[in-house]
């Protein structure tokens, strides 16, 4: 197991990882005067370890702050770990102005399990999984068009 080999790292407790980067848009230069916009991006991960192994709820956020504006969370991921294996609630949200995507569901022993809901701009998918195997898929498109698929067990 990968995490067993990492246990020598000995990370314990809550860890926070943080990264900032900036975009500069130069509007014009006139002599000694520079007109520009400075936008900030921030990525942050809150994680927890026990003897180097991921545990608990991990939360990742990617945010954008325009020069003249409020901070907007563009992307967020929440995933729970039990002894280094994804287990429990999972949530993904992307809203970058062009794309809007969301996914919610449960992970059991590292596999998708139960009902998952995927929301795209003009479509919603409801998926039913058992131990990582897709059993049913229902798509609901804008305009109320619905498709339902059942996948037989092999």
PDB file of C-alpha atoms in Angstrom:
ATOM      1  CA  UNK A   1       0.000   0.000   0.000  1.00  0.00           C
ATOM      2  CA  UNK A   2       1.324   3.430  -0.983  1.00  0.00           C
ATOM      3  CA  UNK A   3       0.488   5.154   2.310  1.00  0.00           C
ATOM      4  CA  UNK A   4       2.269   2.488   4.360  1.00  0.00           C
ATOM      5  CA  UNK A   5       5.515   3.368   2.610  1.00  0.00           C
ATOM      6  CA  UNK A   6       4.855   7.070   3.324  1.00  0.00           C
ATOM      7  CA  UNK A   7       4.337   6.515   7.048  1.00  0.00           C
ATOM      8  CA  UNK A   8       8.049   7.259   7.590  1.00  0.00           C
ATOM      9  CA  UNK A   9       7.207  10.895   6.820  1.00  0.00           C
ATOM     10  CA  UNK A  10       5.403  11.003  10.191  1.00  0.00           C
ATOM     11  CA  UNK A  11       2.978  13.775   9.369  1.00  0.00           C
ATOM     12  CA  UNK A  12       0.451  14.014  12.160  1.00  0.00           C
ATOM     13  CA  UNK A  13      -2.489  16.279  12.822  1.00  0.00           C
ATOM     14  CA  UNK A  14      -3.869  19.029  10.623  1.00  0.00           C
ATOM     15  CA  UNK A  15      -1.744  20.404   7.798  1.00  0.00           C
ATOM     16  CA  UNK A  16      -2.494  23.405   5.602  1.00  0.00           C
ATOM     17  CA  UNK A  17      -0.978  23.884   2.174  1.00  0.00           C
ATOM     18  CA  UNK A  18      -1.251  27.308   0.567  1.00  0.00           C
ATOM     19  CA  UNK A  19      -0.222  28.695  -2.831  1.00  0.00           C
ATOM     20  CA  UNK A  20      -0.743  32.180  -4.283  1.00  0.00           C
ATOM     21  CA  UNK A  21      -0.173  33.371  -7.828  1.00  0.00           C
ATOM     22  CA  UNK A  22      -0.993  36.618  -9.579  1.00  0.00           C
ATOM     23  CA  UNK A  23      -2.008  37.885 -12.999  1.00  0.00           C
ATOM     24  CA  UNK A  24      -0.907  41.338 -14.097  1.00  0.00           C
ATOM     25  CA  UNK A  25      -2.716  42.974 -17.004  1.00  0.00           C
ATOM     26  CA  UNK A  26      -0.824  46.081 -18.123  1.00  0.00           C
ATOM     27  CA  UNK A  27      -3.305  48.584 -19.560  1.00  0.00           C
ATOM     28  CA  UNK A  28      -0.896  51.314 -20.642  1.00  0.00           C
ATOM     29  CA  UNK A  29       2.399  52.999 -19.848  1.00  0.00           C
ATOM     30  CA  UNK A  30       2.848  56.757 -20.099  1.00  0.00           C
ATOM     31  CA  UNK A  31       6.225  58.095 -19.018  1.00  0.00           C
ATOM     32  CA  UNK A  32       6.551  57.151 -15.344  1.00  0.00           C
ATOM     33  CA  UNK A  33       2.937  56.091 -14.978  1.00  0.00           C
ATOM     34  CA  UNK A  34       1.811  52.468 -15.281  1.00  0.00           C
ATOM     35  CA  UNK A  35      -1.871  51.518 -15.378  1.00  0.00           C
ATOM     36  CA  UNK A  36      -2.549  47.851 -14.613  1.00  0.00           C
ATOM     37  CA  UNK A  37      -4.928  45.330 -13.039  1.00  0.00           C
ATOM     38  CA  UNK A  38      -3.625  42.817 -10.503  1.00  0.00           C
ATOM     39  CA  UNK A  39      -5.742  39.706  -9.909  1.00  0.00           C
ATOM     40  CA  UNK A  40      -4.923  37.116  -7.257  1.00  0.00           C
ATOM     41  CA  UNK A  41      -5.407  33.352  -7.240  1.00  0.00           C
ATOM     42  CA  UNK A  42      -5.208  31.231  -4.108  1.00  0.00           C
ATOM     43  CA  UNK A  43      -5.159  27.454  -3.745  1.00  0.00           C
ATOM     44  CA  UNK A  44      -5.509  25.966  -0.275  1.00  0.00           C
ATOM     45  CA  UNK A  45      -5.656  22.398   0.997  1.00  0.00           C
ATOM     46  CA  UNK A  46      -6.616  21.494   4.548  1.00  0.00           C
ATOM     47  CA  UNK A  47      -5.521  17.949   5.267  1.00  0.00           C
ATOM     48  CA  UNK A  48      -5.134  15.661   8.245  1.00  0.00           C
ATOM     49  CA  UNK A  49      -2.725  12.796   8.822  1.00  0.00           C
ATOM     50  CA  UNK A  50      -2.100  10.093  11.384  1.00  0.00           C
ATOM     51  CA  UNK A  51       1.424   8.629  11.191  1.00  0.00           C
ATOM     52  CA  UNK A  52       1.741   9.895   7.608  1.00  0.00           C
ATOM     53  CA  UNK A  53      -1.572   8.362   6.489  1.00  0.00           C
ATOM     54  CA  UNK A  54      -4.473  10.599   5.298  1.00  0.00           C
ATOM     55  CA  UNK A  55      -7.470  10.662   7.645  1.00  0.00           C
ATOM     56  CA  UNK A  56     -10.568  12.787   8.104  1.00  0.00           C
ATOM     57  CA  UNK A  57     -12.095  15.396   5.820  1.00  0.00           C
ATOM     58  CA  UNK A  58      -9.757  17.041   3.327  1.00  0.00           C
ATOM     59  CA  UNK A  59     -10.877  20.319   1.771  1.00  0.00           C
ATOM     60  CA  UNK A  60      -9.329  21.928  -1.307  1.00  0.00           C
ATOM     61  CA  UNK A  61     -10.325  25.413  -2.462  1.00  0.00           C
ATOM     62  CA  UNK A  62      -9.205  27.411  -5.454  1.00  0.00           C
ATOM     63  CA  UNK A  63     -10.216  31.074  -5.213  1.00  0.00           C
ATOM     64  CA  UNK A  64      -9.969  34.130  -7.470  1.00  0.00           C
ATOM     65  CA  UNK A  65      -9.857  37.712  -6.225  1.00  0.00           C
ATOM     66  CA  UNK A  66     -10.032  40.433  -8.875  1.00  0.00           C
ATOM     67  CA  UNK A  67      -8.232  43.703  -8.142  1.00  0.00           C
ATOM     68  CA  UNK A  68     -11.507  45.450  -7.465  1.00  0.00           C
ATOM     69  CA  UNK A  69     -13.820  42.829  -6.093  1.00  0.00           C
ATOM     70  CA  UNK A  70     -14.675  40.123  -3.643  1.00  0.00           C
ATOM     71  CA  UNK A  71     -12.973  36.755  -3.282  1.00  0.00           C
ATOM     72  CA  UNK A  72     -14.826  34.068  -5.260  1.00  0.00           C
ATOM     73  CA  UNK A  73     -14.336  30.355  -4.664  1.00  0.00           C
ATOM     74  CA  UNK A  74     -13.938  28.919  -8.164  1.00  0.00           C
ATOM     75  CA  UNK A  75     -13.371  25.264  -7.272  1.00  0.00           C
ATOM     76  CA  UNK A  76     -13.897  23.191  -4.141  1.00  0.00           C
ATOM     77  CA  UNK A  77     -13.300  19.528  -3.360  1.00  0.00           C
ATOM     78  CA  UNK A  78     -14.241  17.759  -0.127  1.00  0.00           C
ATOM     79  CA  UNK A  79     -13.173  14.168   0.376  1.00  0.00           C
ATOM     80  CA  UNK A  80     -13.033  12.038   3.503  1.00  0.00           C
ATOM     81  CA  UNK A  81     -10.302   9.500   4.298  1.00  0.00           C
ATOM     82  CA  UNK A  82     -10.312   6.509   6.611  1.00  0.00           C
ATOM     83  CA  UNK A  83      -6.864   4.974   7.149  1.00  0.00           C
ATOM     84  CA  UNK A  84      -5.559   6.386   3.868  1.00  0.00           C
ATOM     85  CA  UNK A  85      -8.494   5.245   1.739  1.00  0.00           C
ATOM     86  CA  UNK A  86     -11.220   7.553   0.418  1.00  0.00           C
ATOM     87  CA  UNK A  87     -14.337   6.734   2.425  1.00  0.00           C
ATOM     88  CA  UNK A  88     -17.453   8.782   3.141  1.00  0.00           C
ATOM     89  CA  UNK A  89     -18.911  11.928   1.590  1.00  0.00           C
ATOM     90  CA  UNK A  90     -17.413  13.456  -1.540  1.00  0.00           C
ATOM     91  CA  UNK A  91     -18.245  16.837  -3.046  1.00  0.00           C
ATOM     92  CA  UNK A  92     -16.854  18.668  -6.067  1.00  0.00           C
ATOM     93  CA  UNK A  93     -17.932  22.127  -7.247  1.00  0.00           C
ATOM     94  CA  UNK A  94     -16.536  24.141 -10.168  1.00  0.00           C
ATOM     95  CA  UNK A  95     -17.868  27.583 -11.030  1.00  0.00           C
ATOM     96  CA  UNK A  96     -15.332  29.551 -13.007  1.00  0.00           C
ATOM     97  CA  UNK A  97     -17.786  31.755 -14.874  1.00  0.00           C
ATOM     98  CA  UNK A  98     -17.665  29.595 -18.010  1.00  0.00           C
ATOM     99  CA  UNK A  99     -18.310  26.201 -16.471  1.00  0.00           C
ATOM    100  CA  UNK A 100     -20.626  25.109 -13.685  1.00  0.00           C
ATOM    101  CA  UNK A 101     -20.144  21.537 -12.541  1.00  0.00           C
ATOM    102  CA  UNK A 102     -21.041  19.766  -9.292  1.00  0.00           C
ATOM    103  CA  UNK A 103     -20.685  16.184  -8.120  1.00  0.00           C
ATOM    104  CA  UNK A 104     -21.925  14.736  -4.836  1.00  0.00           C
ATOM    105  CA  UNK A 105     -21.900  11.216  -3.529  1.00  0.00           C
ATOM    106  CA  UNK A 106     -20.447   8.634  -1.187  1.00  0.00           C
ATOM    107  CA  UNK A 107     -17.226   6.703  -1.455  1.00  0.00           C
ATOM    108  CA  UNK A 108     -16.923   3.329   0.258  1.00  0.00           C
ATOM    109  CA  UNK A 109     -13.467   1.752   0.616  1.00  0.00           C
ATOM    110  CA  UNK A 110     -12.193   3.847  -2.300  1.00  0.00           C
ATOM    111  CA  UNK A 111     -15.105   3.119  -4.668  1.00  0.00           C
ATOM    112  CA  UNK A 112     -18.160   5.148  -5.708  1.00  0.00           C
ATOM    113  CA  UNK A 113     -21.158   3.735  -3.874  1.00  0.00           C
ATOM    114  CA  UNK A 114     -24.856   4.563  -3.753  1.00  0.00           C
ATOM    115  CA  UNK A 115     -26.452   7.538  -5.498  1.00  0.00           C
ATOM    116  CA  UNK A 116     -24.240  10.161  -7.095  1.00  0.00           C
ATOM    117  CA  UNK A 117     -25.522  13.398  -8.603  1.00  0.00           C
ATOM    118  CA  UNK A 118     -23.547  15.164 -11.345  1.00  0.00           C
ATOM    119  CA  UNK A 119     -24.781  18.584 -12.393  1.00  0.00           C
ATOM    120  CA  UNK A 120     -23.520  20.231 -15.557  1.00  0.00           C
ATOM    121  CA  UNK A 121     -24.596  23.483 -17.158  1.00  0.00           C
ATOM    122  CA  UNK A 122     -27.690  22.085 -18.916  1.00  0.00           C
ATOM    123  CA  UNK A 123     -27.819  18.513 -17.661  1.00  0.00           C
ATOM    124  CA  UNK A 124     -28.143  16.517 -14.460  1.00  0.00           C
ATOM    125  CA  UNK A 125     -27.012  12.928 -14.154  1.00  0.00           C
ATOM    126  CA  UNK A 126     -28.156  10.647 -11.376  1.00  0.00           C
ATOM    127  CA  UNK A 127     -25.943   7.592 -11.141  1.00  0.00           C
ATOM    128  CA  UNK A 128     -26.280   4.553  -8.892  1.00  0.00           C
ATOM    129  CA  UNK A 129     -23.127   2.634  -8.054  1.00  0.00           C
ATOM    130  CA  UNK A 130     -22.405  -0.503  -6.072  1.00  0.00           C
ATOM    131  CA  UNK A 131     -18.778  -1.079  -5.058  1.00  0.00           C
ATOM    132  CA  UNK A 132     -17.575   1.170  -7.905  1.00  0.00           C
ATOM    133  CA  UNK A 133     -19.722  -0.458 -10.595  1.00  0.00           C
ATOM    134  CA  UNK A 134     -22.243   1.741 -12.393  1.00  0.00           C
ATOM    135  CA  UNK A 135     -25.696   0.099 -12.207  1.00  0.00           C
ATOM    136  CA  UNK A 136     -28.055   2.869 -13.386  1.00  0.00           C
ATOM    137  CA  UNK A 137     -27.784   6.206 -15.118  1.00  0.00           C
ATOM    138  CA  UNK A 138     -30.534   8.784 -15.502  1.00  0.00           C
ATOM    139  CA  UNK A 139     -29.881  11.984 -17.445  1.00  0.00           C
ATOM    140  CA  UNK A 140     -32.176  14.992 -17.271  1.00  0.00           C
ATOM    141  CA  UNK A 141     -31.457  17.610 -19.905  1.00  0.00           C
ATOM    142  CA  UNK A 142     -32.684  21.179 -20.114  1.00  0.00           C
ATOM    143  CA  UNK A 143     -36.191  21.033 -21.538  1.00  0.00           C
ATOM    144  CA  UNK A 144     -37.070  18.007 -19.374  1.00  0.00           C
ATOM    145  CA  UNK A 145     -35.727  15.360 -21.753  1.00  0.00           C
ATOM    146  CA  UNK A 146     -34.959  12.278 -19.660  1.00  0.00           C
ATOM    147  CA  UNK A 147     -32.943   9.154 -20.474  1.00  0.00           C
ATOM    148  CA  UNK A 148     -32.691   6.152 -18.174  1.00  0.00           C
ATOM    149  CA  UNK A 149     -30.165   3.347 -18.590  1.00  0.00           C
ATOM    150  CA  UNK A 150     -29.822   0.160 -16.560  1.00  0.00           C
ATOM    151  CA  UNK A 151     -26.591  -1.794 -16.760  1.00  0.00           C
ATOM    152  CA  UNK A 152     -27.031  -5.516 -16.101  1.00  0.00           C
ATOM    153  CA  UNK A 153     -24.591  -7.336 -13.831  1.00  0.00           C
ATOM    154  CA  UNK A 154     -22.013  -9.433 -15.629  1.00  0.00           C
TER     155      UNK A 154
END
